[in-house]
Short mmCIF file of C-alpha atoms in Angstrom, two decimals:
data_model
loop_
_atom_site.label_atom_id
_atom_site.label_comp_id
_atom_site.label_asym_id
_atom_site.label_seq_id
_atom_site.Cartn_x
_atom_site.Cartn_y
_atom_site.Cartn_z
CA MET A 1 117.82 -43.55 -74.23
CA THR A 2 117.28 -40.96 -71.48
CA GLY A 3 114.43 -38.46 -71.34
CA LEU A 4 116.80 -35.71 -72.46
CA ASP A 5 117.84 -37.73 -75.53
CA SER A 6 114.39 -38.60 -76.88
CA PHE A 7 113.29 -35.15 -78.06
CA THR A 8 112.19 -34.89 -81.70
CA PRO A 9 111.92 -31.26 -82.92
CA GLN A 10 109.68 -32.18 -85.85
CA ARG A 11 106.98 -33.37 -83.46
CA THR A 12 106.65 -29.90 -81.90
CA VAL A 13 104.87 -28.66 -85.03
CA LEU A 14 101.18 -28.62 -84.05
CA SER A 15 99.87 -27.92 -87.54
CA PRO A 16 96.42 -28.58 -89.05
CA GLN A 17 97.98 -31.59 -90.78
CA TYR A 18 99.23 -32.88 -87.40
CA ARG A 19 95.72 -32.56 -85.98
CA ALA A 20 94.14 -34.40 -88.92
CA GLU A 21 96.64 -37.26 -88.65
CA LEU A 22 96.13 -37.52 -84.89
CA LEU A 23 92.35 -37.68 -85.27
CA GLY A 24 92.77 -40.42 -87.86
CA SER A 25 94.92 -42.53 -85.56
CA LEU A 26 92.56 -42.02 -82.63
CA ALA A 27 89.54 -43.05 -84.70
CA ALA A 28 91.33 -46.28 -85.62
CA GLY A 29 91.68 -47.12 -81.90
CA ALA A 30 94.41 -45.97 -79.53
CA HIS A 31 95.82 -46.90 -76.13
CA TYR A 32 97.97 -44.70 -73.86
CA ASP A 33 99.79 -45.09 -70.59
CA LEU A 34 98.23 -41.82 -69.40
CA VAL A 35 95.45 -39.54 -70.63
CA VAL A 36 95.78 -36.01 -69.23
CA ILE A 37 92.57 -33.98 -69.15
CA GLY A 38 93.14 -30.22 -69.18
CA ALA A 39 95.81 -28.28 -71.07
CA GLY A 40 96.54 -25.39 -68.78
CA VAL A 41 99.97 -24.90 -67.24
CA THR A 42 99.55 -27.87 -64.88
CA GLY A 43 98.16 -30.30 -67.45
CA SER A 44 100.74 -29.32 -70.04
CA GLY A 45 103.44 -29.70 -67.39
CA VAL A 46 102.10 -33.16 -66.54
CA ALA A 47 102.14 -34.17 -70.21
CA LEU A 48 105.77 -33.05 -70.55
CA ASP A 49 106.83 -34.80 -67.35
CA ALA A 50 105.16 -38.09 -68.30
CA ALA A 51 106.25 -38.07 -71.94
CA SER A 52 109.86 -37.26 -71.07
CA ARG A 53 109.86 -40.28 -68.74
CA GLY A 54 109.04 -42.48 -71.73
CA LEU A 55 105.29 -42.88 -71.15
CA SER A 56 102.76 -42.70 -73.99
CA VAL A 57 100.56 -39.66 -73.32
CA LEU A 58 97.46 -38.00 -74.74
CA ILE A 59 96.60 -34.53 -73.42
CA VAL A 60 93.02 -33.45 -74.17
CA GLU A 61 91.53 -29.98 -73.75
CA ALA A 62 87.85 -29.08 -74.24
CA GLN A 63 88.75 -25.58 -75.42
CA ASP A 64 92.29 -24.42 -76.18
CA LEU A 65 95.75 -24.40 -74.65
CA ALA A 66 95.73 -22.03 -71.65
CA PHE A 67 92.00 -21.38 -72.07
CA GLY A 68 91.31 -21.20 -68.32
CA THR A 69 93.14 -19.79 -65.32
CA SER A 70 96.58 -20.17 -66.88
CA ARG A 71 96.15 -17.14 -69.15
CA TRP A 72 94.71 -14.83 -66.50
CA SER A 73 97.63 -14.64 -64.04
CA SER A 74 99.76 -11.60 -63.20
CA LYS A 75 102.46 -13.07 -65.49
CA LEU A 76 104.88 -13.36 -62.57
CA ALA A 77 107.17 -16.20 -61.54
CA HIS A 78 107.09 -15.57 -57.80
CA GLY A 79 110.00 -16.62 -55.65
CA GLY A 80 107.99 -17.28 -52.50
CA LEU A 81 108.77 -14.07 -50.60
CA ARG A 82 105.15 -13.51 -49.60
CA TYR A 83 104.94 -16.97 -48.02
CA LEU A 84 107.65 -16.04 -45.51
CA ALA A 85 105.40 -13.38 -44.02
CA SER A 86 102.90 -16.06 -43.01
CA GLY A 87 105.57 -18.49 -41.82
CA ASN A 88 105.32 -20.92 -44.76
CA VAL A 89 109.08 -21.38 -45.13
CA GLY A 90 108.81 -24.69 -47.00
CA ILE A 91 106.52 -23.25 -49.66
CA ALA A 92 108.75 -20.19 -50.00
CA GLN A 93 111.83 -22.37 -50.53
CA ARG A 94 110.12 -24.53 -53.15
CA SER A 95 108.82 -21.49 -55.01
CA ALA A 96 112.31 -19.97 -55.12
CA VAL A 97 113.78 -23.22 -56.46
CA GLU A 98 111.10 -23.54 -59.15
CA ARG A 99 111.49 -19.89 -60.16
CA GLY A 100 115.24 -20.39 -60.62
CA ALA A 101 114.76 -23.49 -62.77
CA LEU A 102 112.19 -21.69 -64.92
CA MET A 103 114.37 -18.63 -65.46
CA GLU A 104 117.75 -20.31 -65.93
CA THR A 105 117.02 -23.56 -67.76
CA ILE A 106 113.40 -24.24 -68.64
CA ALA A 107 112.30 -20.96 -70.25
CA PRO A 108 114.99 -18.25 -70.06
CA HIS A 109 113.59 -16.77 -73.30
CA LEU A 110 110.12 -16.28 -71.77
CA THR A 111 111.24 -14.76 -68.47
CA ARG A 112 113.07 -11.70 -67.21
CA ALA A 113 114.12 -10.12 -63.93
CA LEU A 114 111.47 -7.58 -62.95
CA PRO A 115 112.39 -4.76 -60.55
CA GLN A 116 109.65 -4.57 -57.91
CA VAL A 117 109.59 -1.08 -56.46
CA VAL A 118 108.27 0.04 -53.08
CA ALA A 119 108.17 3.84 -52.92
CA VAL A 120 108.54 5.37 -49.43
CA ASP A 121 107.18 8.82 -48.64
CA ASN A 122 108.21 9.05 -44.95
CA PHE A 123 111.05 7.98 -42.65
CA SER A 124 109.14 6.12 -39.92
CA PRO A 125 110.54 2.82 -38.58
CA LEU A 126 107.66 0.89 -40.23
CA SER A 127 108.78 2.20 -43.61
CA PHE A 128 111.76 -0.15 -43.47
CA VAL A 129 109.75 -3.35 -42.96
CA PRO A 130 109.67 -4.09 -46.73
CA ARG A 131 113.47 -3.83 -46.78
CA LEU A 132 113.73 -6.62 -44.21
CA GLY A 133 111.45 -8.74 -46.34
CA PHE A 134 113.63 -8.11 -49.39
CA PHE A 135 116.72 -9.23 -47.44
CA ALA A 136 114.87 -12.47 -46.76
CA GLY A 137 114.14 -12.71 -50.48
CA ASP A 138 117.86 -12.46 -51.20
CA ILE A 139 118.49 -15.35 -48.83
CA LEU A 140 115.80 -17.40 -50.58
CA ARG A 141 117.42 -16.75 -53.97
CA ILE A 142 120.87 -17.72 -52.72
CA ALA A 143 119.55 -20.85 -51.00
CA ALA A 144 117.76 -21.84 -54.22
CA GLY A 145 121.04 -21.58 -56.15
CA THR A 146 119.77 -18.86 -58.50
CA SER A 147 122.54 -16.67 -59.89
CA SER A 148 122.63 -12.94 -59.11
CA ARG A 149 123.08 -12.47 -62.86
CA THR A 150 119.56 -13.86 -63.26
CA LEU A 151 118.05 -12.03 -60.27
CA PRO A 152 120.14 -9.17 -58.85
CA ARG A 153 120.16 -8.61 -55.10
CA SER A 154 117.67 -6.19 -53.56
CA ARG A 155 118.71 -2.64 -52.72
CA THR A 156 117.68 0.69 -51.29
CA VAL A 157 117.46 3.42 -53.95
CA SER A 158 117.05 7.17 -54.15
CA ALA A 159 113.84 8.96 -55.09
CA LYS A 160 115.43 9.74 -58.45
CA LYS A 161 115.97 6.04 -59.16
CA VAL A 162 112.40 5.21 -58.08
CA LYS A 163 111.13 7.75 -60.62
CA GLN A 164 113.40 6.35 -63.33
CA LEU A 165 111.95 2.87 -62.83
CA CYS A 166 108.36 4.08 -62.25
CA PRO A 167 107.91 7.57 -63.75
CA GLY A 168 104.25 7.73 -62.73
CA VAL A 169 105.00 7.53 -59.00
CA SER A 170 103.79 10.25 -56.65
CA ASP A 171 106.08 13.26 -56.17
CA ALA A 172 105.90 12.64 -52.41
CA VAL A 173 108.39 9.76 -52.68
CA LYS A 174 111.52 10.19 -50.52
CA PHE A 175 113.37 6.97 -51.42
CA GLY A 176 112.51 3.38 -52.22
CA PHE A 177 113.34 -0.31 -52.08
CA VAL A 178 113.85 -2.53 -55.13
CA ASN A 179 113.56 -6.30 -55.16
CA TYR A 180 113.89 -8.51 -58.24
CA ASP A 181 111.42 -11.27 -59.05
CA GLY A 182 110.67 -13.25 -62.18
CA GLN A 183 108.28 -12.05 -64.86
CA LEU A 184 106.88 -14.05 -67.79
CA ILE A 185 106.59 -12.42 -71.17
CA ASP A 186 103.20 -14.15 -71.14
CA ASP A 187 101.62 -17.06 -69.26
CA ALA A 188 99.76 -18.45 -72.28
CA ARG A 189 103.02 -18.54 -74.24
CA LEU A 190 104.55 -20.63 -71.47
CA VAL A 191 101.67 -23.12 -71.71
CA THR A 192 102.01 -23.31 -75.50
CA ALA A 193 105.74 -23.97 -75.18
CA LEU A 194 105.10 -26.67 -72.58
CA ALA A 195 102.55 -28.46 -74.76
CA ARG A 196 104.77 -28.30 -77.84
CA THR A 197 107.78 -29.55 -75.89
CA ALA A 198 105.65 -32.42 -74.56
CA ALA A 199 104.77 -33.23 -78.16
CA GLY A 200 108.49 -33.23 -78.94
CA TYR A 201 108.88 -36.02 -76.39
CA GLY A 202 106.06 -38.01 -77.96
CA ALA A 203 102.87 -36.73 -76.31
CA ASP A 204 99.76 -36.34 -78.48
CA VAL A 205 98.09 -32.93 -78.06
CA LEU A 206 94.37 -32.56 -78.86
CA THR A 207 92.41 -29.36 -78.22
CA HIS A 208 88.74 -28.48 -78.75
CA THR A 209 87.82 -31.97 -77.62
CA LYS A 210 85.91 -32.97 -74.49
CA ALA A 211 87.04 -36.04 -72.56
CA ASP A 212 84.66 -38.10 -70.46
CA ILE A 213 85.80 -41.04 -68.33
CA ALA A 214 83.57 -44.06 -68.97
CA PRO A 215 82.52 -46.47 -66.18
CA GLY A 216 85.06 -49.07 -65.08
CA ARG A 217 86.06 -51.91 -67.40
CA ASP A 218 86.55 -55.55 -66.51
CA ASP A 219 90.22 -55.40 -67.52
CA GLY A 220 90.96 -52.48 -65.19
CA LEU A 221 91.86 -50.02 -67.96
CA LYS A 222 90.30 -46.58 -68.13
CA SER A 223 88.09 -45.85 -71.12
CA VAL A 224 87.88 -42.21 -72.24
CA THR A 225 85.28 -40.91 -74.70
CA LEU A 226 86.39 -37.99 -76.88
CA THR A 227 83.80 -35.67 -78.40
CA ARG A 228 84.60 -32.66 -80.55
CA THR A 229 83.68 -29.20 -79.24
CA HIS A 230 84.82 -27.33 -82.35
CA ALA A 231 85.31 -28.58 -85.91
CA ALA A 232 88.39 -27.15 -87.59
CA GLU A 233 88.19 -26.28 -91.27
CA GLY A 234 88.29 -29.43 -93.42
CA GLU A 235 88.04 -31.92 -90.56
CA PRO A 236 86.08 -35.11 -91.28
CA GLU A 237 82.89 -35.90 -89.39
CA TRP A 238 83.26 -37.63 -86.03
CA PRO A 239 81.19 -40.64 -84.97
CA ALA A 240 78.04 -39.58 -83.17
CA GLU A 241 79.09 -41.60 -80.13
CA GLY A 242 82.56 -39.99 -80.11
CA ILE A 243 85.95 -41.67 -80.24
CA GLN A 244 87.04 -44.18 -77.59
CA VAL A 245 90.59 -44.45 -76.30
CA THR A 246 91.92 -46.53 -73.44
CA ALA A 247 94.61 -45.77 -70.87
CA ALA A 248 96.31 -47.32 -67.87
CA GLY A 249 95.48 -44.17 -65.92
CA VAL A 250 94.01 -40.67 -66.17
CA ILE A 251 95.31 -37.41 -64.68
CA ASN A 252 92.65 -34.78 -64.04
CA ALA A 253 94.29 -31.34 -64.42
CA THR A 254 91.18 -29.28 -65.10
CA GLY A 255 91.83 -26.59 -62.48
CA VAL A 256 88.69 -24.94 -61.15
CA TRP A 257 86.64 -27.64 -62.92
CA ALA A 258 88.45 -30.53 -61.15
CA GLY A 259 85.38 -31.30 -59.05
CA ASP A 260 83.43 -32.19 -62.20
CA ILE A 261 85.62 -35.31 -62.51
CA GLU A 262 86.57 -35.96 -58.87
CA ASP A 263 83.58 -35.48 -56.58
CA ASP A 264 85.73 -35.79 -53.45
CA VAL A 265 87.43 -32.50 -54.36
CA SER A 266 85.61 -29.27 -53.52
CA VAL A 267 86.77 -26.19 -55.45
CA THR A 268 85.89 -22.61 -54.53
CA PRO A 269 86.87 -20.12 -57.25
CA SER A 270 88.60 -16.91 -56.21
CA ARG A 271 88.54 -14.09 -58.76
CA GLY A 272 91.63 -12.04 -59.52
CA THR A 273 91.02 -9.01 -61.72
CA HIS A 274 93.59 -7.00 -63.68
CA LEU A 275 93.26 -3.79 -65.70
CA VAL A 276 95.04 -3.08 -68.98
CA VAL A 277 96.30 0.48 -69.52
CA ASP A 278 98.62 2.16 -71.99
CA ALA A 279 102.17 2.19 -70.59
CA GLU A 280 102.65 5.75 -71.87
CA LYS A 281 100.00 6.90 -69.43
CA LEU A 282 102.41 5.88 -66.65
CA GLY A 283 105.60 7.09 -68.32
CA ASN A 284 106.55 3.66 -69.77
CA PRO A 285 107.75 2.15 -66.47
CA GLN A 286 110.57 -0.38 -66.35
CA GLY A 287 109.76 -1.56 -62.85
CA ALA A 288 106.63 -2.81 -61.11
CA LEU A 289 105.25 -0.29 -58.62
CA THR A 290 103.85 -1.82 -55.42
CA VAL A 291 101.02 0.13 -53.77
CA ALA A 292 99.70 -0.94 -50.37
CA VAL A 293 95.96 -1.30 -49.88
CA GLN A 294 94.91 1.39 -47.43
CA GLY A 295 94.28 -0.02 -43.97
CA SER A 296 95.92 -3.39 -44.70
CA VAL A 297 99.40 -4.61 -43.79
CA ASN A 298 99.60 -7.52 -46.24
CA ARG A 299 97.54 -6.60 -49.32
CA PHE A 300 98.96 -4.75 -52.31
CA CYS A 301 98.18 -3.76 -55.88
CA PHE A 302 100.86 -3.87 -58.56
CA ILE A 303 101.44 -1.89 -61.74
CA LEU A 304 103.26 -4.32 -64.00
CA PRO A 305 104.98 -3.26 -67.25
CA THR A 306 104.39 -5.87 -69.93
CA GLN A 307 104.46 -6.51 -73.68
CA LEU A 308 102.65 -4.60 -76.45
CA GLY A 309 103.21 -1.23 -74.75
CA ARG A 310 100.78 -2.06 -71.95
CA CYS A 311 100.73 -2.23 -68.17
CA TYR A 312 98.64 -4.67 -66.17
CA ILE A 313 97.29 -3.40 -62.85
CA GLY A 314 95.91 -5.76 -60.21
CA LEU A 315 94.76 -7.60 -58.40
CA THR A 316 91.64 -8.49 -56.47
CA ASP A 317 90.95 -11.65 -54.47
CA GLU A 318 87.20 -12.20 -54.31
CA THR A 319 85.00 -15.28 -54.05
CA ALA A 320 83.35 -15.81 -57.43
CA GLU A 321 80.99 -17.99 -59.43
CA PHE A 322 82.20 -20.50 -62.00
CA GLU A 323 82.54 -19.01 -65.49
CA ASP A 324 84.31 -20.37 -68.57
CA ILE A 325 85.48 -16.83 -69.34
CA PRO A 326 85.37 -14.78 -66.12
CA HIS A 327 84.34 -11.16 -66.36
CA ALA A 328 85.84 -8.24 -64.45
CA PRO A 329 83.01 -6.41 -62.64
CA GLU A 330 82.92 -2.65 -62.45
CA SER A 331 83.34 -2.85 -58.68
CA ASP A 332 86.73 -4.57 -59.12
CA ILE A 333 87.86 -1.94 -61.62
CA GLU A 334 86.87 0.92 -59.32
CA TRP A 335 88.58 -0.71 -56.32
CA ILE A 336 91.88 -1.24 -58.18
CA LEU A 337 91.91 2.34 -59.48
CA THR A 338 91.24 3.69 -55.98
CA VAL A 339 94.13 1.70 -54.51
CA VAL A 340 96.79 2.48 -57.12
CA ASN A 341 95.90 6.17 -57.36
CA HIS A 342 97.23 6.58 -53.80
CA GLY A 343 100.71 5.94 -55.19
CA LEU A 344 100.51 7.86 -58.48
CA LYS A 345 101.28 11.41 -59.52
CA THR A 346 98.57 11.50 -62.20
CA GLN A 347 95.30 9.86 -61.28
CA LEU A 348 93.99 7.09 -63.51
CA THR A 349 90.30 7.05 -64.43
CA ALA A 350 87.99 4.48 -65.99
CA ASP A 351 88.63 6.18 -69.36
CA ASP A 352 92.28 5.09 -69.14
CA VAL A 353 91.32 1.41 -68.88
CA LEU A 354 91.78 -0.15 -72.33
CA GLY A 355 90.62 -3.56 -71.18
CA ALA A 356 90.28 -5.80 -68.15
CA PHE A 357 90.60 -9.50 -67.45
CA ALA A 358 89.76 -11.78 -64.55
CA GLY A 359 90.92 -15.27 -63.67
CA LEU A 360 89.56 -17.89 -61.29
CA ARG A 361 92.08 -19.38 -58.91
CA PRO A 362 91.03 -22.80 -57.53
CA LEU A 363 90.89 -22.87 -53.73
CA VAL A 364 90.55 -26.56 -52.92
CA GLN A 365 89.70 -28.89 -50.09
CA LEU A 366 88.85 -32.57 -49.71
CA ARG A 367 85.52 -34.02 -48.74
CA GLY A 368 83.97 -37.45 -48.41
CA ALA A 369 85.98 -40.63 -47.93
CA VAL A 370 89.14 -39.13 -49.41
CA ALA A 371 89.20 -36.39 -46.77
CA LYS A 372 89.35 -39.01 -43.99
CA ALA A 373 92.54 -40.44 -45.50
CA ALA A 374 94.12 -37.08 -46.31
CA SER A 375 96.77 -37.32 -43.62
CA ASP A 376 98.16 -40.40 -45.39
CA SER A 377 97.47 -39.76 -49.07
CA THR A 378 98.63 -36.13 -49.27
CA ALA A 379 101.26 -35.93 -46.54
CA ASP A 380 104.02 -35.03 -49.01
CA LEU A 381 102.14 -32.18 -50.64
CA SER A 382 102.10 -28.43 -50.21
CA ARG A 383 98.86 -27.12 -48.75
CA GLU A 384 98.79 -24.74 -51.69
CA HIS A 385 97.86 -27.56 -54.07
CA LEU A 386 96.11 -30.88 -53.83
CA ILE A 387 96.79 -34.30 -55.35
CA VAL A 388 94.49 -37.27 -54.77
CA HIS A 389 94.02 -40.65 -56.41
CA LYS A 390 90.88 -42.73 -56.76
CA ASP A 391 89.97 -45.58 -59.12
CA GLY A 392 92.80 -45.02 -61.58
CA VAL A 393 92.31 -41.23 -61.75
CA VAL A 394 94.84 -38.81 -60.22
CA THR A 395 93.50 -35.29 -59.61
CA VAL A 396 95.88 -32.34 -59.29
CA THR A 397 94.53 -28.85 -58.69
CA GLY A 398 95.15 -25.63 -56.77
CA GLY A 399 98.63 -24.22 -56.33
CA LYS A 400 100.48 -21.46 -58.14
CA LEU A 401 101.76 -21.07 -61.68
CA THR A 402 105.38 -20.92 -60.51
CA GLU A 403 105.12 -24.41 -59.00
CA TYR A 404 103.50 -26.04 -62.04
CA ARG A 405 106.57 -28.24 -62.66
CA LEU A 406 106.67 -29.53 -59.09
CA MET A 407 102.92 -30.21 -59.17
CA ALA A 408 103.32 -32.12 -62.43
CA GLN A 409 106.18 -34.19 -61.04
CA GLN A 410 104.19 -35.07 -57.94
CA ALA A 411 101.10 -35.97 -59.99
CA VAL A 412 103.04 -38.34 -62.27
CA ASP A 413 104.88 -39.80 -59.27
CA ARG A 414 101.52 -40.47 -57.62
CA ALA A 415 100.21 -42.19 -60.76
CA LEU A 416 103.29 -44.40 -60.94
CA LYS A 417 102.91 -45.40 -57.28
CA GLU A 418 99.44 -46.80 -57.88
CA GLN A 419 99.62 -50.52 -58.58
CA GLU A 420 96.64 -50.64 -60.94
CA ILE A 421 98.26 -47.96 -63.13
CA ARG A 422 101.90 -49.02 -62.83
CA ARG A 423 101.41 -52.67 -63.77
CA ARG A 424 99.59 -51.73 -66.99
CA ILE A 425 102.24 -49.29 -68.22
CA GLU A 426 104.40 -50.85 -70.88
CA GLY A 427 108.09 -50.79 -69.98
CA SER A 428 109.60 -48.90 -67.06
CA ALA A 429 109.25 -45.18 -66.54
CA LYS A 430 112.36 -43.03 -66.16
CA ASP A 431 112.96 -40.58 -63.35
CA CYS A 432 111.65 -37.02 -63.64
CA ALA A 433 114.01 -34.82 -65.68
CA THR A 434 111.94 -31.66 -66.21
CA LYS A 435 114.31 -29.43 -64.22
CA GLU A 436 116.85 -30.00 -66.98
CA ILE A 437 114.52 -29.84 -70.01
CA PRO A 438 114.48 -26.48 -71.88
CA LEU A 439 111.25 -25.62 -73.66
CA VAL A 440 111.04 -24.99 -77.39
CA GLY A 441 112.75 -21.70 -78.18
CA ALA A 442 114.88 -21.64 -75.03
CA THR A 443 118.00 -19.64 -75.82
CA ALA A 444 119.98 -20.96 -72.84
CA ALA A 445 121.33 -17.45 -72.41
CA ARG A 446 121.15 -17.69 -68.62
CA SER A 447 121.53 -21.43 -68.19
CA PRO A 448 124.75 -23.26 -67.30
CA ARG A 449 125.26 -24.48 -70.87
CA GLY A 450 128.21 -24.11 -73.18
CA ALA A 451 129.30 -20.86 -74.80
CA SER A 452 128.89 -22.43 -78.24
CA GLN A 453 125.18 -23.06 -77.60
CA ILE A 454 124.68 -19.49 -76.42
CA ALA A 455 126.48 -18.17 -79.50
CA ALA A 456 124.36 -20.35 -81.77
CA ALA A 457 121.16 -19.10 -80.17
CA HIS A 458 122.32 -15.50 -80.57
CA ALA A 459 123.09 -16.07 -84.26
CA LEU A 460 119.56 -17.35 -84.84
CA THR A 461 117.97 -14.23 -83.38
CA SER A 462 120.35 -11.42 -84.34
CA GLY A 463 118.83 -8.70 -86.47
CA LEU A 464 115.26 -9.58 -85.49
CA PRO A 465 112.90 -7.34 -83.47
CA ALA A 466 113.47 -7.71 -79.74
CA SER A 467 109.75 -8.16 -79.17
CA LEU A 468 109.69 -11.15 -81.55
CA VAL A 469 112.71 -12.73 -79.85
CA SER A 470 111.18 -12.22 -76.39
CA ARG A 471 108.14 -14.24 -77.41
CA PHE A 472 109.86 -16.98 -79.43
CA GLY A 473 113.52 -17.07 -78.38
CA ALA A 474 115.64 -19.21 -80.70
CA GLU A 475 112.55 -19.95 -82.83
CA ALA A 476 112.19 -16.31 -83.86
CA HIS A 477 113.95 -16.76 -87.20
CA ASN A 478 111.75 -19.76 -87.99
CA VAL A 479 108.64 -17.69 -87.33
CA ILE A 480 109.55 -15.37 -90.18
CA ALA A 481 110.80 -18.15 -92.45
CA GLU A 482 107.64 -20.28 -92.09
CA CYS A 483 105.12 -17.49 -92.68
CA ARG A 484 102.24 -18.59 -94.95
CA ILE A 485 100.69 -15.15 -95.51
CA PRO A 486 102.16 -12.16 -97.42
CA ASP A 487 104.11 -9.34 -95.74
CA GLY A 488 105.04 -11.50 -92.76
CA GLU A 489 107.43 -8.99 -91.19
CA GLN A 490 104.85 -6.23 -91.14
CA GLN A 491 103.22 -5.35 -87.84
CA VAL A 492 99.56 -6.03 -87.10
CA GLY A 493 98.08 -2.57 -86.77
CA SER A 494 100.13 -0.46 -84.35
CA LEU A 495 101.20 -3.43 -82.22
CA ASP A 496 104.68 -4.94 -82.13
CA ILE A 497 103.29 -8.28 -83.33
CA THR A 498 104.12 -9.36 -86.86
CA ARG A 499 101.81 -11.03 -89.34
CA ALA A 500 104.24 -13.97 -89.31
CA GLU A 501 103.45 -14.59 -85.63
CA ILE A 502 99.76 -14.85 -86.48
CA SER A 503 100.59 -17.39 -89.17
CA TYR A 504 102.91 -19.37 -86.87
CA ALA A 505 100.15 -19.73 -84.30
CA VAL A 506 98.25 -21.84 -86.85
CA THR A 507 101.08 -23.68 -88.59
CA HIS A 508 103.12 -24.59 -85.48
CA GLU A 509 101.23 -23.79 -82.27
CA GLY A 510 97.94 -25.63 -82.66
CA ALA A 511 95.62 -22.63 -83.06
CA VAL A 512 92.30 -23.69 -84.59
CA THR A 513 90.12 -20.58 -84.20
CA VAL A 514 90.44 -16.81 -84.36
CA GLY A 515 90.11 -16.79 -80.57
CA ASP A 516 93.00 -19.23 -80.20
CA ILE A 517 95.21 -16.82 -82.13
CA LEU A 518 94.15 -13.46 -80.71
CA ASP A 519 93.25 -14.40 -77.14
CA ARG A 520 95.86 -17.08 -76.29
CA ARG A 521 98.82 -17.28 -78.72
CA THR A 522 98.99 -13.49 -78.72
CA ARG A 523 97.31 -11.13 -76.24
CA ILE A 524 95.84 -8.86 -78.90
CA GLY A 525 92.36 -9.72 -77.67
CA LEU A 526 92.84 -8.05 -74.27
CA VAL A 527 92.02 -4.71 -75.90
CA PRO A 528 88.74 -4.97 -77.87
CA GLU A 529 89.74 -2.31 -80.42
CA ASP A 530 93.01 -4.16 -81.19
CA ARG A 531 91.13 -7.44 -81.51
CA ARG A 532 88.73 -6.07 -84.10
CA ALA A 533 91.63 -4.70 -86.15
CA ALA A 534 93.45 -8.06 -86.15
CA GLU A 535 90.55 -10.45 -86.86
CA SER A 536 90.98 -10.33 -90.63
CA VAL A 537 94.68 -11.27 -90.35
CA ALA A 538 93.80 -14.21 -88.11
CA GLU A 539 91.19 -15.41 -90.59
CA GLU A 540 93.73 -15.06 -93.40
CA ALA A 541 96.23 -17.19 -91.48
CA LEU A 542 93.67 -19.92 -90.80
CA ALA A 543 92.69 -20.08 -94.47
CA ALA A 544 96.30 -20.10 -95.70
CA ALA A 545 97.26 -23.01 -93.43
CA GLN A 546 94.65 -25.25 -95.07
CA VAL A 547 96.12 -24.86 -98.56
#
């Protein structure tokens, strides 16, 4: 049986009953080929890669799926264009390849082509520099094998077209350039789909549980102690000493917290802040407006149209302190508004900011004994991310969201190269197949699959709200059908999120708390007023799922 043949749809249901059964089996004693610590985009990608190769996998997260950096990105699947400017051709090529796989096969339902607009207000020779960069982006797309139906070629457009795509742009615009890049409907939804697909290939998924690696054992196995950080409704008591599981190896995918497990990895957090504004304030743009930072040749802010009638505006890049939930300081908000107002017809003020969010990107380097061997142990890796191995633990951190799949593949490959891990894994692992594995809900609308599959996916989603389909793809009909609370098709407040989606977060997507539902499975929580209005629906869904 190949990795592509071993998928079991029923296992993708991360319900309260699934959680209770998993805890029962763990308490009785469990052994895995790999334990993955951290359920962000990288950890969830690692779990899918390893499980689809036939390995037994447990992924453990102290908080929730996408709790950390993975939910605070710009929601873009970058194709590597910006790396060309600094001469990093290899990174640019890999990013373009990974973007194409994500948009055409892995998650076509969670991605779209986003027009990126550069408005030009003069005719100087320097004004055409972005156009040259966009030509290079076209070459990257073609070299990566990504269809022009997925990402159209770049073009020069009139001032009228610029204003159609970005109605809020300054009246001084003379013409513009448009490039197409990938955009995610939401980064946390991608992580949820990854974790559920990993479960479909046999991985066990456990959130709200802290994992600690115990000292070495005589038999060479790794012992991991699990302690609960949040008790779901109706869960039995845990042993005071926690639950012990064993594994042939451990993969540390904890992002900015990687240094807590691997002391030879030094992580410096860099804060990226985004603002949330009402899209109507900017004329409901269809494209992303790029505004240069005054006095800089390579820094920009972006106004990104997104779901729920919002735009995200960002971003900063500042050294920051470690925080579980980073906060956006007033200085970041003021700086972003100052930058983007240079490109807008109507000036935005702090009163227009409905919410703000900040994420910590891990900037990593090696230290200690591992650093001395870096030229040998990490020679095959991008300098944008880091993978090291020590004493049966593989640490993967840094990098970009777009390259999560490549990072996961490299991390699992590294684990399988280590003799002490490989010889304790039962059976033989298959080759990586994640470039060909669609995530749950993938409609295959842009992938090279048969017309019958595309027609079937369309039949499952026809007649449903486009916003629901964009978040769930071919699962959209099931979201309505599986609703456990009344009036499932009604919207939550004034948002284009149905009550059924709130219910589905609990019954199928592993949500255990109100925060899981409102802050990760949906993005209602980004606007405090919306969050308050939706809390009672989330509580209703949690209670109904226990019946």
